[in-house]
Coordinates of C-alpha atoms (C1' of nucleotides) in Angstrom, one line a residue:
Chain A
M1 CA -26.9 -11.2 -29.3
N2 CA -24.9 -8.4 -30.9
P3 CA -21.6 -9.3 -31.7
K4 CA -21.0 -5.4 -30.7
K5 CA -22.2 -6.0 -27.9
Q6 CA -20.8 -9.2 -26.6
Q7 CA -17.7 -8.5 -27.6
I8 CA -17.5 -5.6 -24.8
L9 CA -19.1 -8.1 -22.4
S10 CA -17.0 -10.7 -23.5
A11 CA -13.6 -8.0 -23.0
A12 CA -14.6 -6.4 -20.0
Y13 CA -15.2 -10.1 -18.6
E14 CA -11.6 -10.9 -19.5
L15 CA -11.1 -7.9 -17.9
F16 CA -12.7 -8.0 -14.5
I17 CA -11.5 -11.7 -13.6
N18 CA -8.2 -10.8 -14.0
K19 CA -7.8 -7.4 -13.2
G20 CA -11.1 -6.9 -11.1
Y21 CA -13.6 -4.3 -11.3
N22 CA -12.5 -1.7 -10.1
S23 CA -9.3 -1.5 -11.4
S24 CA -10.3 -2.5 -14.7
S25 CA -11.8 1.0 -16.0
I26 CA -13.4 1.2 -19.2
Q27 CA -10.1 2.4 -21.8
D28 CA -8.8 -0.3 -20.5
I29 CA -12.5 -2.2 -21.9
L30 CA -12.2 0.1 -25.0
D31 CA -9.0 -1.4 -26.4
E32 CA -9.7 -4.8 -25.3
A33 CA -12.8 -5.3 -27.3
N34 CA -11.7 -2.6 -30.4
V35 CA -14.4 -0.9 -29.7
S36 CA -15.1 3.4 -29.5
K37 CA -16.5 4.2 -26.6
G38 CA -19.2 5.6 -27.5
T39 CA -20.6 2.7 -28.8
F40 CA -20.0 1.3 -25.3
Y41 CA -22.3 3.8 -24.2
N42 CA -24.5 2.3 -26.7
Y43 CA -25.2 -0.6 -25.8
F44 CA -24.6 0.2 -21.7
G45 CA -25.5 3.1 -19.9
S46 CA -22.7 2.0 -16.9
K47 CA -19.8 0.6 -16.8
A48 CA -22.2 -0.8 -13.4
E49 CA -24.5 -1.8 -16.2
C50 CA -21.7 -4.0 -18.1
L51 CA -21.0 -5.8 -14.8
M52 CA -24.7 -7.0 -14.0
A53 CA -25.1 -7.7 -17.5
I54 CA -22.1 -10.1 -17.3
M55 CA -22.7 -11.4 -13.4
E56 CA -26.8 -12.4 -15.0
S57 CA -25.9 -14.1 -17.8
I58 CA -23.0 -16.0 -15.5
G59 CA -26.5 -17.4 -12.7
S60 CA -27.9 -18.1 -15.9
E61 CA -25.1 -20.3 -16.3
I62 CA -25.4 -22.2 -13.1
R63 CA -28.8 -22.3 -13.3
Q64 CA -28.9 -24.3 -16.0
Q65 CA -26.4 -27.2 -14.7
R66 CA -27.8 -26.6 -11.5
M67 CA -31.1 -28.2 -12.8
A68 CA -29.1 -30.2 -15.1
A69 CA -27.9 -32.0 -12.4
A70 CA -31.3 -32.1 -10.4
V71 CA -33.1 -34.2 -14.0
G72 CA -34.5 -37.2 -13.2
M73 CA -33.3 -37.6 -10.1
P74 CA -35.1 -37.3 -6.2
P75 CA -35.1 -33.8 -4.6
N76 CA -34.7 -35.6 -1.2
N77 CA -31.3 -36.5 -2.1
P78 CA -27.9 -35.1 -0.4
D79 CA -25.8 -35.4 -3.1
V80 CA -28.1 -34.3 -5.4
L81 CA -27.7 -30.8 -3.6
A82 CA -23.9 -31.3 -3.1
E83 CA -23.4 -31.9 -6.7
Q84 CA -25.4 -28.3 -7.8
L85 CA -23.2 -26.8 -4.2
Y86 CA -20.7 -28.0 -6.5
I87 CA -21.5 -25.9 -9.7
R88 CA -21.4 -23.0 -8.3
I89 CA -18.5 -24.1 -6.0
K90 CA -16.6 -25.0 -9.2
L91 CA -18.1 -21.6 -11.5
N92 CA -16.8 -19.6 -9.1
L93 CA -13.8 -20.8 -8.6
E94 CA -13.1 -21.1 -12.5
K95 CA -14.3 -18.2 -13.6
N96 CA -12.8 -16.1 -10.1
L97 CA -16.1 -14.2 -8.9
F98 CA -15.0 -13.6 -5.9
S99 CA -13.6 -10.5 -6.4
L100 CA -16.2 -9.8 -8.8
Y101 CA -19.0 -10.6 -6.0
E102 CA -17.2 -8.5 -3.6
S103 CA -16.6 -5.5 -5.9
I104 CA -20.6 -4.9 -5.9
F105 CA -21.6 -5.9 -2.7
Y106 CA -20.2 -3.1 -0.1
S107 CA -20.3 -1.1 -2.7
Q108 CA -21.3 2.6 -3.0
D109 CA -23.6 2.5 -6.0
P110 CA -27.3 1.8 -4.8
E111 CA -27.8 0.1 -8.5
L112 CA -25.2 -2.3 -7.8
K113 CA -26.1 -2.8 -4.4
S114 CA -29.0 -3.0 -4.9
F115 CA -28.9 -5.4 -8.1
S116 CA -26.5 -8.2 -5.2
I117 CA -28.6 -8.2 -3.2
K118 CA -31.3 -9.4 -5.0
Q119 CA -28.8 -11.7 -6.2
Y120 CA -28.0 -12.9 -2.7
S121 CA -31.7 -13.6 -1.7
L122 CA -31.9 -15.1 -4.5
E123 CA -29.0 -18.1 -4.2
M124 CA -31.0 -18.0 -0.3
E125 CA -34.1 -18.8 -1.2
W126 CA -32.0 -21.4 -3.5
I127 CA -30.4 -23.2 -0.9
S128 CA -33.2 -22.9 1.5
S129 CA -35.9 -24.0 -0.3
R130 CA -33.4 -27.4 -1.3
I131 CA -33.0 -27.9 1.8
V132 CA -36.5 -28.4 2.6
D133 CA -36.3 -30.7 -0.1
V134 CA -34.2 -32.8 1.6
F135 CA -33.8 -32.4 5.3
G136 CA -38.1 -32.9 4.9
K137 CA -40.6 -30.1 6.0
E138 CA -39.9 -29.9 10.0
A139 CA -36.7 -28.4 8.7
A140 CA -38.7 -25.4 7.5
P141 CA -38.3 -22.7 10.3
Y142 CA -34.2 -23.4 10.5
A143 CA -33.6 -23.6 6.2
L144 CA -33.0 -20.2 6.4
E145 CA -30.5 -19.3 8.4
N146 CA -29.1 -23.1 7.8
A147 CA -29.0 -21.3 3.8
A148 CA -26.0 -18.7 5.5
F149 CA -24.5 -21.4 6.8
V150 CA -23.9 -23.3 4.0
H151 CA -22.7 -20.6 1.8
G152 CA -20.7 -18.4 4.1
Y153 CA -18.7 -21.8 5.6
V154 CA -17.8 -22.5 1.3
Q155 CA -16.5 -18.6 1.2
Q156 CA -13.9 -18.4 4.2
L157 CA -13.4 -22.7 4.1
I158 CA -12.0 -21.6 0.1
H159 CA -10.5 -18.5 1.7
L160 CA -8.6 -20.5 4.1
W161 CA -7.5 -23.4 1.9
R162 CA -6.2 -20.6 -0.6
L163 CA -4.0 -19.2 2.4
L164 CA -3.4 -22.2 3.5
S165 CA -2.4 -24.1 0.0
T166 CA -1.4 -23.8 -3.1
E167 CA -3.5 -25.9 -4.4
E168 CA -6.0 -25.5 -6.3
V169 CA -9.3 -25.7 -3.4
P170 CA -10.8 -29.7 -4.5
A171 CA -14.2 -28.0 -5.3
A172 CA -16.2 -31.6 -5.0
K173 CA -14.5 -32.3 -1.5
L174 CA -15.7 -29.1 -0.4
S175 CA -19.5 -29.2 -1.4
S176 CA -19.6 -32.4 0.0
F177 CA -18.0 -31.8 2.9
V178 CA -20.4 -29.3 3.5
I179 CA -23.0 -30.7 2.7
R180 CA -21.8 -33.2 5.7
R181 CA -21.3 -30.7 8.2
L182 CA -25.4 -29.5 7.2
Q183 CA -26.5 -32.2 7.7
A184 CA -24.8 -33.5 11.2
T185 CA -26.0 -30.4 12.7
I186 CA -29.4 -29.4 11.0
A187 CA -30.6 -32.5 12.7
L188 CA -29.1 -32.0 16.4
Q189 CA -31.2 -27.8 15.7
I190 CA -34.1 -29.2 14.8
A191 CA -33.8 -31.7 17.7
A192 CA -32.5 -28.7 19.7
K193 CA -35.2 -26.5 18.8
D194 CA -32.6 -23.7 18.8
T195 CA -33.3 -20.8 16.1
F196 CA -31.1 -17.5 15.6
I197 CA -33.2 -15.7 12.7
G198 CA -37.1 -17.4 13.8
N199 CA -39.6 -17.3 11.4
M200 CA -38.7 -14.5 9.2
K201 CA -38.5 -14.9 5.5
L202 CA -37.8 -13.0 2.6
P203 CA -38.8 -10.3 1.3
L204 CA -39.1 -11.8 -2.5
T205 CA -40.3 -15.4 -1.6
T206 CA -43.0 -14.6 -1.8
S207 CA -43.5 -12.6 -4.5
A208 CA -40.8 -14.8 -6.6
D209 CA -42.3 -18.0 -5.2
S210 CA -46.3 -17.4 -6.5
I211 CA -45.7 -17.8 -10.2
S212 CA -48.5 -19.6 -11.9
I213 CA -48.3 -22.4 -14.1
E214 CA -51.1 -20.0 -15.7
E215 CA -49.0 -17.8 -15.7
L216 CA -46.0 -18.7 -17.0
A217 CA -47.1 -19.8 -20.0
P218 CA -48.4 -16.8 -21.7
M219 CA -45.0 -15.2 -20.3
L220 CA -43.1 -17.7 -22.2
E221 CA -44.7 -17.0 -25.5
L222 CA -44.3 -14.0 -25.3
Y223 CA -40.6 -14.9 -25.0
A224 CA -40.4 -17.6 -27.4
A225 CA -41.5 -14.6 -29.8
K226 CA -38.5 -12.4 -29.4
L227 CA -36.2 -15.0 -30.3
K228 CA -35.4 -14.9 -33.6
N229 CA -31.5 -16.7 -34.7
Q230 CA -32.5 -19.5 -32.1
K231 CA -35.0 -21.7 -34.0
N232 CA -34.9 -24.8 -32.2
T233 CA -34.8 -22.7 -28.5
Q234 CA -37.7 -20.8 -29.9
Q235 CA -39.3 -24.1 -30.9
L236 CA -39.0 -25.9 -27.7
V237 CA -40.1 -23.3 -25.5
H238 CA -43.7 -21.8 -27.5
F239 CA -43.7 -25.9 -27.7
L240 CA -43.8 -26.0 -23.9
S241 CA -45.7 -22.9 -23.7
A242 CA -48.8 -23.9 -24.9
E243 CA -48.5 -27.1 -23.6
L244 CA -48.5 -26.1 -20.5
A245 CA -51.8 -23.7 -21.4
E246 CA -53.3 -27.0 -21.9
E247 CA -55.7 -27.9 -19.3
S248 CA -53.4 -31.0 -18.3
P249 CA -50.3 -31.0 -19.6
R250 CA -48.8 -33.9 -20.2
K251 CA -45.7 -34.3 -17.7
A252 CA -43.5 -35.8 -19.3
L253 CA -43.0 -34.2 -22.0
V254 CA -43.1 -30.8 -20.2
E255 CA -40.1 -33.0 -18.2
S256 CA -38.4 -34.6 -21.2
V257 CA -38.6 -30.2 -22.8
L258 CA -37.4 -28.9 -19.7
T259 CA -34.0 -31.4 -20.0
T260 CA -33.7 -30.4 -23.2
L261 CA -33.7 -26.6 -22.1
A262 CA -32.2 -27.3 -19.4
N263 CA -29.1 -27.9 -21.3
D264 CA -28.5 -25.8 -23.4
K265 CA -25.6 -23.3 -22.5
Q266 CA -27.2 -19.8 -25.1
I267 CA -30.0 -19.6 -23.5
E268 CA -30.4 -15.9 -21.4
S269 CA -31.4 -15.7 -17.7
E270 CA -35.2 -13.7 -18.3
L271 CA -35.4 -17.3 -19.6
S272 CA -33.0 -20.1 -17.2
I273 CA -35.8 -18.3 -14.9
M274 CA -38.4 -19.1 -15.7
I275 CA -37.7 -22.5 -17.0
E276 CA -36.5 -23.0 -13.2
Q277 CA -40.1 -22.6 -12.1
V278 CA -41.3 -24.6 -14.3
W279 CA -39.0 -26.8 -13.2
K280 CA -40.6 -26.5 -9.4
H281 CA -44.4 -27.1 -10.9
L282 CA -43.6 -30.4 -12.8
G283 CA -44.7 -31.9 -9.8
D284 CA -47.6 -30.5 -10.0
L285 CA -48.0 -33.2 -13.2
T286 CA -49.5 -36.0 -14.0
Chain D
M1 CA 0.7 10.8 19.5
N2 CA 1.0 13.8 17.2
P3 CA -1.9 15.9 17.7
K4 CA -2.6 16.6 13.3
K5 CA -2.3 13.2 12.7
Q6 CA -5.3 12.3 14.9
Q7 CA -6.4 14.7 13.5
I8 CA -6.7 13.2 10.2
L9 CA -7.4 10.2 11.7
S10 CA -11.0 10.7 13.7
A11 CA -11.9 12.3 10.3
A12 CA -10.9 9.5 8.2
Y13 CA -12.5 7.2 10.6
E14 CA -15.9 9.0 11.4
L15 CA -15.9 9.6 6.5
F16 CA -14.5 5.7 5.8
I17 CA -17.8 4.4 8.3
N18 CA -20.2 6.3 7.2
K19 CA -19.7 7.1 3.4
G20 CA -17.6 4.4 3.0
Y21 CA -14.2 4.0 2.3
N22 CA -14.1 4.4 -1.6
S23 CA -16.8 6.6 -1.3
S24 CA -14.5 8.9 0.9
S25 CA -12.2 10.8 -0.8
I26 CA -8.5 12.6 0.3
Q27 CA -10.5 16.0 0.2
D28 CA -13.5 14.6 1.8
I29 CA -11.1 13.9 4.8
L30 CA -8.8 17.3 4.6
D31 CA -11.8 19.8 4.8
E32 CA -13.6 17.8 7.3
A33 CA -9.5 17.5 8.7
N34 CA -9.2 21.0 8.5
V35 CA -6.0 19.8 7.3
S36 CA -4.1 20.3 3.9
K37 CA -3.0 17.5 1.9
G38 CA 0.6 18.4 2.1
T39 CA -0.5 17.4 5.6
F40 CA -1.7 14.3 4.9
Y41 CA 1.2 13.0 3.1
N42 CA 3.4 13.7 5.1
Y43 CA 2.0 11.4 7.5
F44 CA 0.2 8.8 5.1
G45 CA 2.1 7.7 2.0
S46 CA -1.2 7.0 0.9
K47 CA -5.2 6.4 1.6
A48 CA -4.5 2.9 1.7
E49 CA -2.0 3.8 4.7
C50 CA -4.3 5.5 6.8
L51 CA -7.5 2.7 6.5
M52 CA -5.0 0.3 7.5
A53 CA -3.9 2.7 10.7
I54 CA -7.7 2.7 11.3
M55 CA -7.9 -0.5 11.1
E56 CA -5.1 -1.0 13.7
S57 CA -6.6 1.0 16.1
I58 CA -10.1 -0.7 16.5
G59 CA -8.4 -4.0 15.7
S60 CA -5.8 -3.0 19.8
E61 CA -9.9 -2.0 20.8
I62 CA -11.1 -5.5 19.9
R63 CA -8.0 -7.0 21.4
Q64 CA -8.3 -5.1 25.1
Q65 CA -11.4 -5.7 25.4
R66 CA -10.9 -9.3 24.7
M67 CA -8.6 -10.0 27.1
A68 CA -10.7 -7.6 29.3
A69 CA -13.6 -10.3 28.8
A70 CA -10.6 -12.3 29.7
V71 CA -9.4 -12.0 32.8
G72 CA -10.6 -14.2 35.9
M73 CA -11.6 -17.0 33.9
P74 CA -11.2 -20.2 33.3
P75 CA -10.2 -20.2 29.2
N76 CA -12.8 -23.2 29.2
N77 CA -15.3 -21.8 29.7
P78 CA -18.3 -21.4 26.4
D79 CA -19.6 -18.4 27.5
V80 CA -16.4 -16.4 28.2
L81 CA -15.5 -16.7 24.3
A82 CA -19.5 -16.2 22.8
E83 CA -18.7 -12.4 25.2
Q84 CA -15.4 -12.3 23.0
L85 CA -17.8 -13.2 19.8
Y86 CA -19.9 -11.0 20.9
I87 CA -17.4 -7.9 21.5
R88 CA -16.3 -8.4 18.1
I89 CA -19.6 -8.5 16.4
K90 CA -20.4 -5.7 18.5
L91 CA -18.0 -3.4 17.4
N92 CA -18.0 -4.0 13.8
L93 CA -22.3 -3.5 14.1
E94 CA -20.9 -0.1 15.9
K95 CA -19.1 1.2 13.9
N96 CA -19.5 0.2 10.7
L97 CA -17.3 -2.3 9.8
F98 CA -17.8 -4.7 7.5
S99 CA -17.9 -2.3 4.9
L100 CA -14.3 -1.1 5.1
Y101 CA -13.3 -4.7 5.8
E102 CA -15.0 -5.9 2.4
S103 CA -13.3 -2.8 0.5
I104 CA -10.0 -3.9 1.6
F105 CA -10.8 -8.0 1.3
Y106 CA -11.0 -8.2 -2.5
S107 CA -8.8 -5.1 -2.2
Q108 CA -6.4 -4.8 -5.8
D109 CA -4.0 -2.8 -3.9
P110 CA -0.6 -5.3 -3.0
E111 CA 0.1 -3.4 0.4
L112 CA -4.3 -3.4 1.7
K113 CA -4.6 -7.3 -0.3
S114 CA -1.3 -9.1 1.7
F115 CA -2.3 -6.3 5.3
S116 CA -6.2 -7.9 5.3
I117 CA -4.7 -11.3 4.5
K118 CA -2.8 -11.4 8.1
Q119 CA -5.9 -9.5 10.0
Y120 CA -7.9 -12.7 9.1
S121 CA -4.8 -15.0 9.9
L122 CA -4.7 -13.0 13.2
E123 CA -8.6 -13.6 14.1
M124 CA -9.2 -17.3 12.5
E125 CA -6.1 -18.3 14.9
W126 CA -6.7 -16.8 18.0
I127 CA -10.3 -18.1 16.7
S128 CA -8.9 -21.7 16.5
S129 CA -6.4 -21.3 19.8
R130 CA -9.9 -20.6 21.8
I131 CA -11.5 -23.6 20.8
V132 CA -9.6 -25.6 21.9
D133 CA -8.8 -23.9 25.1
V134 CA -12.4 -24.2 24.8
F135 CA -12.8 -28.0 23.7
G136 CA -10.0 -29.6 24.5
K137 CA -7.0 -30.7 22.9
E138 CA -9.2 -33.6 20.3
A139 CA -10.3 -30.7 18.7
A140 CA -7.9 -29.3 17.2
P141 CA -7.2 -30.8 14.5
Y142 CA -11.0 -29.1 13.8
A143 CA -10.2 -25.6 15.0
L144 CA -9.7 -23.9 12.0
E145 CA -12.1 -25.6 10.3
N146 CA -14.3 -24.4 12.5
A147 CA -12.9 -21.2 13.1
A148 CA -13.9 -20.7 8.9
F149 CA -17.6 -22.1 10.0
V150 CA -17.5 -19.1 13.4
H151 CA -16.4 -16.5 11.3
G152 CA -18.5 -17.5 8.6
Y153 CA -21.9 -17.9 9.9
V154 CA -21.8 -14.9 11.7
Q155 CA -21.8 -12.8 8.7
Q156 CA -24.1 -14.7 6.9
L157 CA -26.4 -14.3 9.4
I158 CA -25.9 -10.1 10.0
H159 CA -26.0 -9.9 6.7
L160 CA -28.6 -11.7 6.1
W161 CA -31.2 -10.3 9.1
R162 CA -30.3 -6.8 7.7
L163 CA -32.1 -8.3 4.3
L164 CA -35.5 -9.3 6.5
S165 CA -35.5 -7.2 9.3
T166 CA -34.8 -3.4 9.9
E167 CA -34.1 -3.6 13.9
E168 CA -30.7 -4.1 14.4
V169 CA -28.8 -7.0 14.6
P170 CA -29.4 -8.5 18.6
A171 CA -25.2 -9.4 18.4
A172 CA -25.7 -10.7 22.2
K173 CA -28.5 -13.6 20.9
L174 CA -26.2 -13.8 18.1
S175 CA -22.9 -14.7 19.6
S176 CA -24.5 -17.1 22.1
F177 CA -26.2 -18.6 18.4
V178 CA -23.1 -19.3 16.5
I179 CA -21.5 -21.0 19.8
R180 CA -24.1 -23.2 21.1
R181 CA -24.3 -24.3 17.5
L182 CA -20.3 -24.6 16.9
Q183 CA -20.4 -26.8 20.4
A184 CA -23.1 -29.1 18.6
T185 CA -21.2 -29.3 15.1
I186 CA -17.7 -30.1 16.3
A187 CA -18.8 -32.6 19.4
L188 CA -20.1 -34.8 15.9
Q189 CA -17.2 -33.1 13.9
I190 CA -14.9 -35.2 16.6
A191 CA -16.9 -38.3 16.8
A192 CA -17.0 -38.9 13.1
K193 CA -13.4 -37.4 12.5
D194 CA -14.5 -35.6 8.9
T195 CA -12.2 -32.6 8.1
F196 CA -11.2 -30.9 5.7
I197 CA -8.4 -28.7 5.7
G198 CA -6.7 -31.0 7.5
N199 CA -3.4 -30.5 9.9
M200 CA -2.5 -28.0 7.4
K201 CA -1.5 -24.9 9.3
L202 CA -1.7 -21.7 8.8
P203 CA 2.1 -19.8 7.6
L204 CA 2.0 -17.2 10.9
T205 CA 0.9 -19.4 13.0
T206 CA 4.7 -21.1 14.0
S207 CA 6.6 -17.7 14.1
A208 CA 3.6 -15.5 16.3
D209 CA 3.4 -18.5 18.7
S210 CA 6.8 -19.0 19.2
I211 CA 7.4 -15.8 20.7
S212 CA 8.5 -16.8 24.5
I213 CA 8.7 -14.7 27.4
E214 CA 12.7 -14.5 27.9
E215 CA 11.7 -12.1 24.0
L216 CA 8.7 -10.3 25.5
A217 CA 10.7 -9.0 28.2
P218 CA 13.1 -6.7 26.1
M219 CA 10.3 -5.6 23.5
L220 CA 8.3 -4.3 26.2
E221 CA 11.6 -2.2 27.5
L222 CA 11.7 -0.9 24.0
Y223 CA 8.7 -0.3 23.3
A224 CA 8.5 1.4 27.1
A225 CA 11.4 3.9 26.0
K226 CA 9.6 5.8 23.4
L227 CA 6.5 6.6 25.3
K228 CA 6.4 9.5 26.3
N229 CA 3.1 11.4 27.3
Q230 CA 2.0 8.2 29.2
K231 CA 3.3 7.6 32.4
N232 CA 1.3 5.6 33.6
T233 CA 1.1 3.4 30.6
Q234 CA 5.1 3.9 31.5
Q235 CA 5.8 2.5 35.0
L236 CA 3.3 -0.2 34.2
V237 CA 5.1 -1.6 31.2
H238 CA 8.8 -1.1 33.1
F239 CA 7.5 -2.6 35.7
L240 CA 5.7 -5.7 33.3
S241 CA 9.6 -6.3 31.6
A242 CA 11.0 -6.0 34.3
E243 CA 9.2 -8.2 36.0
L244 CA 9.1 -11.1 33.3
A245 CA 13.2 -10.5 32.5
E246 CA 13.6 -12.2 36.6
E247 CA 13.9 -15.7 37.5
S248 CA 10.8 -16.4 38.0
P249 CA 8.1 -14.8 37.8
R250 CA 5.7 -12.6 40.5
K251 CA 2.2 -14.5 38.2
A252 CA -0.6 -12.5 41.0
L253 CA 1.0 -8.9 39.7
V254 CA 1.9 -10.0 36.7
E255 CA -2.0 -10.9 35.6
S256 CA -2.6 -7.4 37.8
V257 CA -0.4 -5.1 35.6
L258 CA -1.4 -7.3 32.5
T259 CA -5.7 -6.4 33.6
T260 CA -4.9 -3.1 34.2
L261 CA -3.5 -3.0 31.0
A262 CA -6.6 -4.2 29.7
N263 CA -8.3 -2.3 30.8
D264 CA -6.6 1.0 29.2
K265 CA -8.2 2.3 26.1
Q266 CA -5.6 4.5 24.7
I267 CA -2.7 1.7 24.5
E268 CA -1.8 1.6 20.9
S269 CA -2.1 -2.3 18.4
E270 CA 2.3 -3.1 18.6
L271 CA 1.3 -3.3 22.4
S272 CA -2.2 -5.0 22.6
I273 CA -0.9 -8.2 21.0
M274 CA 3.3 -7.8 23.0
I275 CA 0.5 -7.8 25.9
E276 CA -1.9 -11.0 24.4
Q277 CA 2.1 -12.9 24.2
V278 CA 1.7 -11.9 27.5
W279 CA -1.2 -12.6 28.5
K280 CA -0.8 -16.0 26.5
H281 CA 2.0 -17.6 28.9
L282 CA 0.6 -16.7 31.8
G283 CA -0.3 -20.4 32.6
D284 CA 3.4 -21.1 33.1
L285 CA 3.9 -18.4 35.7
T286 CA 3.4 -19.6 39.7
Chain T
dC1 C1' -28.7 5.8 -57.4
dT2 C1' -29.8 8.7 -54.1
dC3 C1' -31.8 9.5 -49.7
dA4 C1' -32.7 9.0 -45.1
dC5 C1' -31.3 7.0 -41.0
dC6 C1' -29.8 4.6 -38.0
dT7 C1' -25.0 2.8 -35.7
dT8 C1' -19.8 3.5 -35.3
dT9 C1' -16.0 6.0 -34.2
dA10 C1' -12.7 9.4 -32.8
dT11 C1' -12.1 12.9 -30.5
dA12 C1' -13.0 17.0 -27.1
dC13 C1' -14.3 17.8 -22.8
dC14 C1' -16.5 18.1 -18.3
dG15 C1' -16.1 17.7 -12.6
dT16 C1' -13.5 14.3 -9.7
dT17 C1' -10.4 11.5 -8.0
dA18 C1' -5.5 10.2 -5.6
dG19 C1' -0.8 11.2 -5.7
dT20 C1' 2.9 15.1 -6.8
dC21 C1' 5.7 18.9 -5.8
dT22 C1' 7.1 23.5 -4.8
dA23 C1' 6.8 27.7 -2.7
dT24 C1' 6.4 29.0 2.1
dT25 C1' 5.6 28.9 6.9
dA26 C1' 7.4 27.9 11.5
dA27 C1' 10.1 25.7 15.4
dC28 C1' 13.8 25.6 17.5
dA29 C1' 18.1 25.6 17.7
dT30 C1' 22.9 27.6 17.7
Chain R
dA1 C1' 19.4 36.7 15.5
dT2 C1' 20.1 33.4 12.3
dG3 C1' 20.3 29.0 9.7
dT4 C1' 18.9 24.4 9.1
dT5 C1' 15.1 21.9 9.6
dA6 C1' 10.4 20.3 9.3
dA7 C1' 5.4 20.9 8.9
dT8 C1' 2.4 23.4 5.6
dA9 C1' -0.7 25.0 2.3
dG10 C1' -2.0 24.8 -2.4
dA11 C1' -1.1 24.3 -7.0
dC12 C1' -0.6 20.9 -10.5
dT13 C1' -0.5 15.7 -12.9
dA14 C1' -2.5 12.0 -14.8
dA15 C1' -6.0 8.7 -15.3
dC16 C1' -10.3 7.9 -13.7
dG17 C1' -16.0 7.6 -15.4
dG18 C1' -19.4 9.9 -18.4
dT19 C1' -20.8 13.7 -21.9
dA20 C1' -21.6 15.4 -26.2
dT21 C1' -21.2 16.1 -30.4
dA22 C1' -19.0 15.5 -35.1
dA23 C1' -17.7 12.4 -39.2
dA24 C1' -17.8 8.6 -41.4
dG25 C1' -20.3 4.1 -42.8
dG26 C1' -23.4 0.3 -44.1
dT27 C1' -28.0 -0.7 -45.4
dG28 C1' -32.7 -0.5 -46.9
dA29 C1' -36.6 2.3 -49.9
dG30 C1' -38.1 4.9 -53.5

DNA sequence: CTCACCTTTATACCGTTAGTCTATTAACAT
DNA sequence: ATGTTAATAGACTAACGGTATAAAGGTGAG
């Protein structure tokens, strides 16, 4: 990544999480980054675009850490889900992201709005699929609304905690509490067959989930070709692409490479999404 | 209320719920209300103050309707709670309030921030006390976190529904669903003695709850004196104040007056809070 | 070295914003 | 009728996001 761009991003990041998005002016960013207005608009079409770039990078950080937490663990282990939930809570708290999320959530800017809808849908989708992993197929009709349950409960409890106490939010305790409540309530809900959302699906479900291994290989290859300054990552992605293109990719090798990639903090959003996709297909390999 | 002020308020209200708070400029309000800038700043110190006045009036509308729904019903009836929850959902949906709430929730303006914290705390406190009404004393240690559960779940399900469907959110179905889930989960939680918040209390609990009947009577009298253009309301409030100042206020009469007041849509925030306080003490009378 | 090309800088500018200030008008008591 | 006070209109300011442009700086090819 271009150093000037990086400079702008980290200055903006610092300002956004400290002063909030709306209260940080572009001039503030320029002063903080020691960069002129022309440079800023050379890299970002607008202030909103700059915010989205920051959100993307945080999203990929969360994806990476969540994959790293799941490596080598059975997918139906609720403690892994709690750990993965904890990762988002921890990052949100550390980086003060709540104000950022809300700035864009109810923004009038249509670009920001659709961006936030996409981010939100991805998270709901992710929690849903993990709920099915943990609680089995019979939980599927209730997965989406329980994803909303988890997400909303976490959010509210953090907010409540901050009103009640000056101490730091106990993220680990919070995450395991909510997962315990989820376990309790979802069992009852399945038994009672009580549902609000019913069998409706999020719009992106069908499209995003249907990326096959056959499609992933060339996408990865294309991405690898663009990597210039990260030789190590390039080698790994290139190998992964080639291996997935084979008749029967070797599971152990793919998993090993994925593990390494999942622990790489430099990885950008686009790649981390593809890695996650490969990860989901790991069970199909031998 | 001054007609110009009312004119500004309803214009601002219309704009805020249609275009959102941040996207509605003061100039828009002035044009819509056919009023000049000087007039606006004569009545409101800032745009934020105008928003808060609107939120106050909505808050009192909700309080009024909730009281009206509870009149003559046993407080431990979960259907009443569902109905009261439905009232907020319905009003929020009708008046498109979500964007308003969120504009102020994560606002940088310290005045707006503390205002929203107060509003939020009041709602949590209210749900908590209703949970104790319905589920009994043994639910008390879990009431606050389950208020967060209810609030967060409703919010998320509305958001999710809107992503999934173009149809209107089925508010009544949503409210009864969430109350059913609450019933299921809170029983298990009490049995498991599993808590996150513990016995922490909201800061305002002690102060707001401790207003006694002895204190309420003169407060009401003071308010009645200020009422000029609403003779009927003035008579009722005046009588209420006098009755509460008696040795043993007559329950049936107090309840009757409260019922009438609860169904009056003109009542302002300050009074509706006091009426709610009296309502809470109704059980102590004979 | 020169030239062409791209990035970066600095700054002037635009329309719009929230909020201030002042001159004028309207209301009303004396 | 007159003096005082509150309500009103609208010009004005500073800051905002974003655009435009001209000058300065750096780099690689010929």
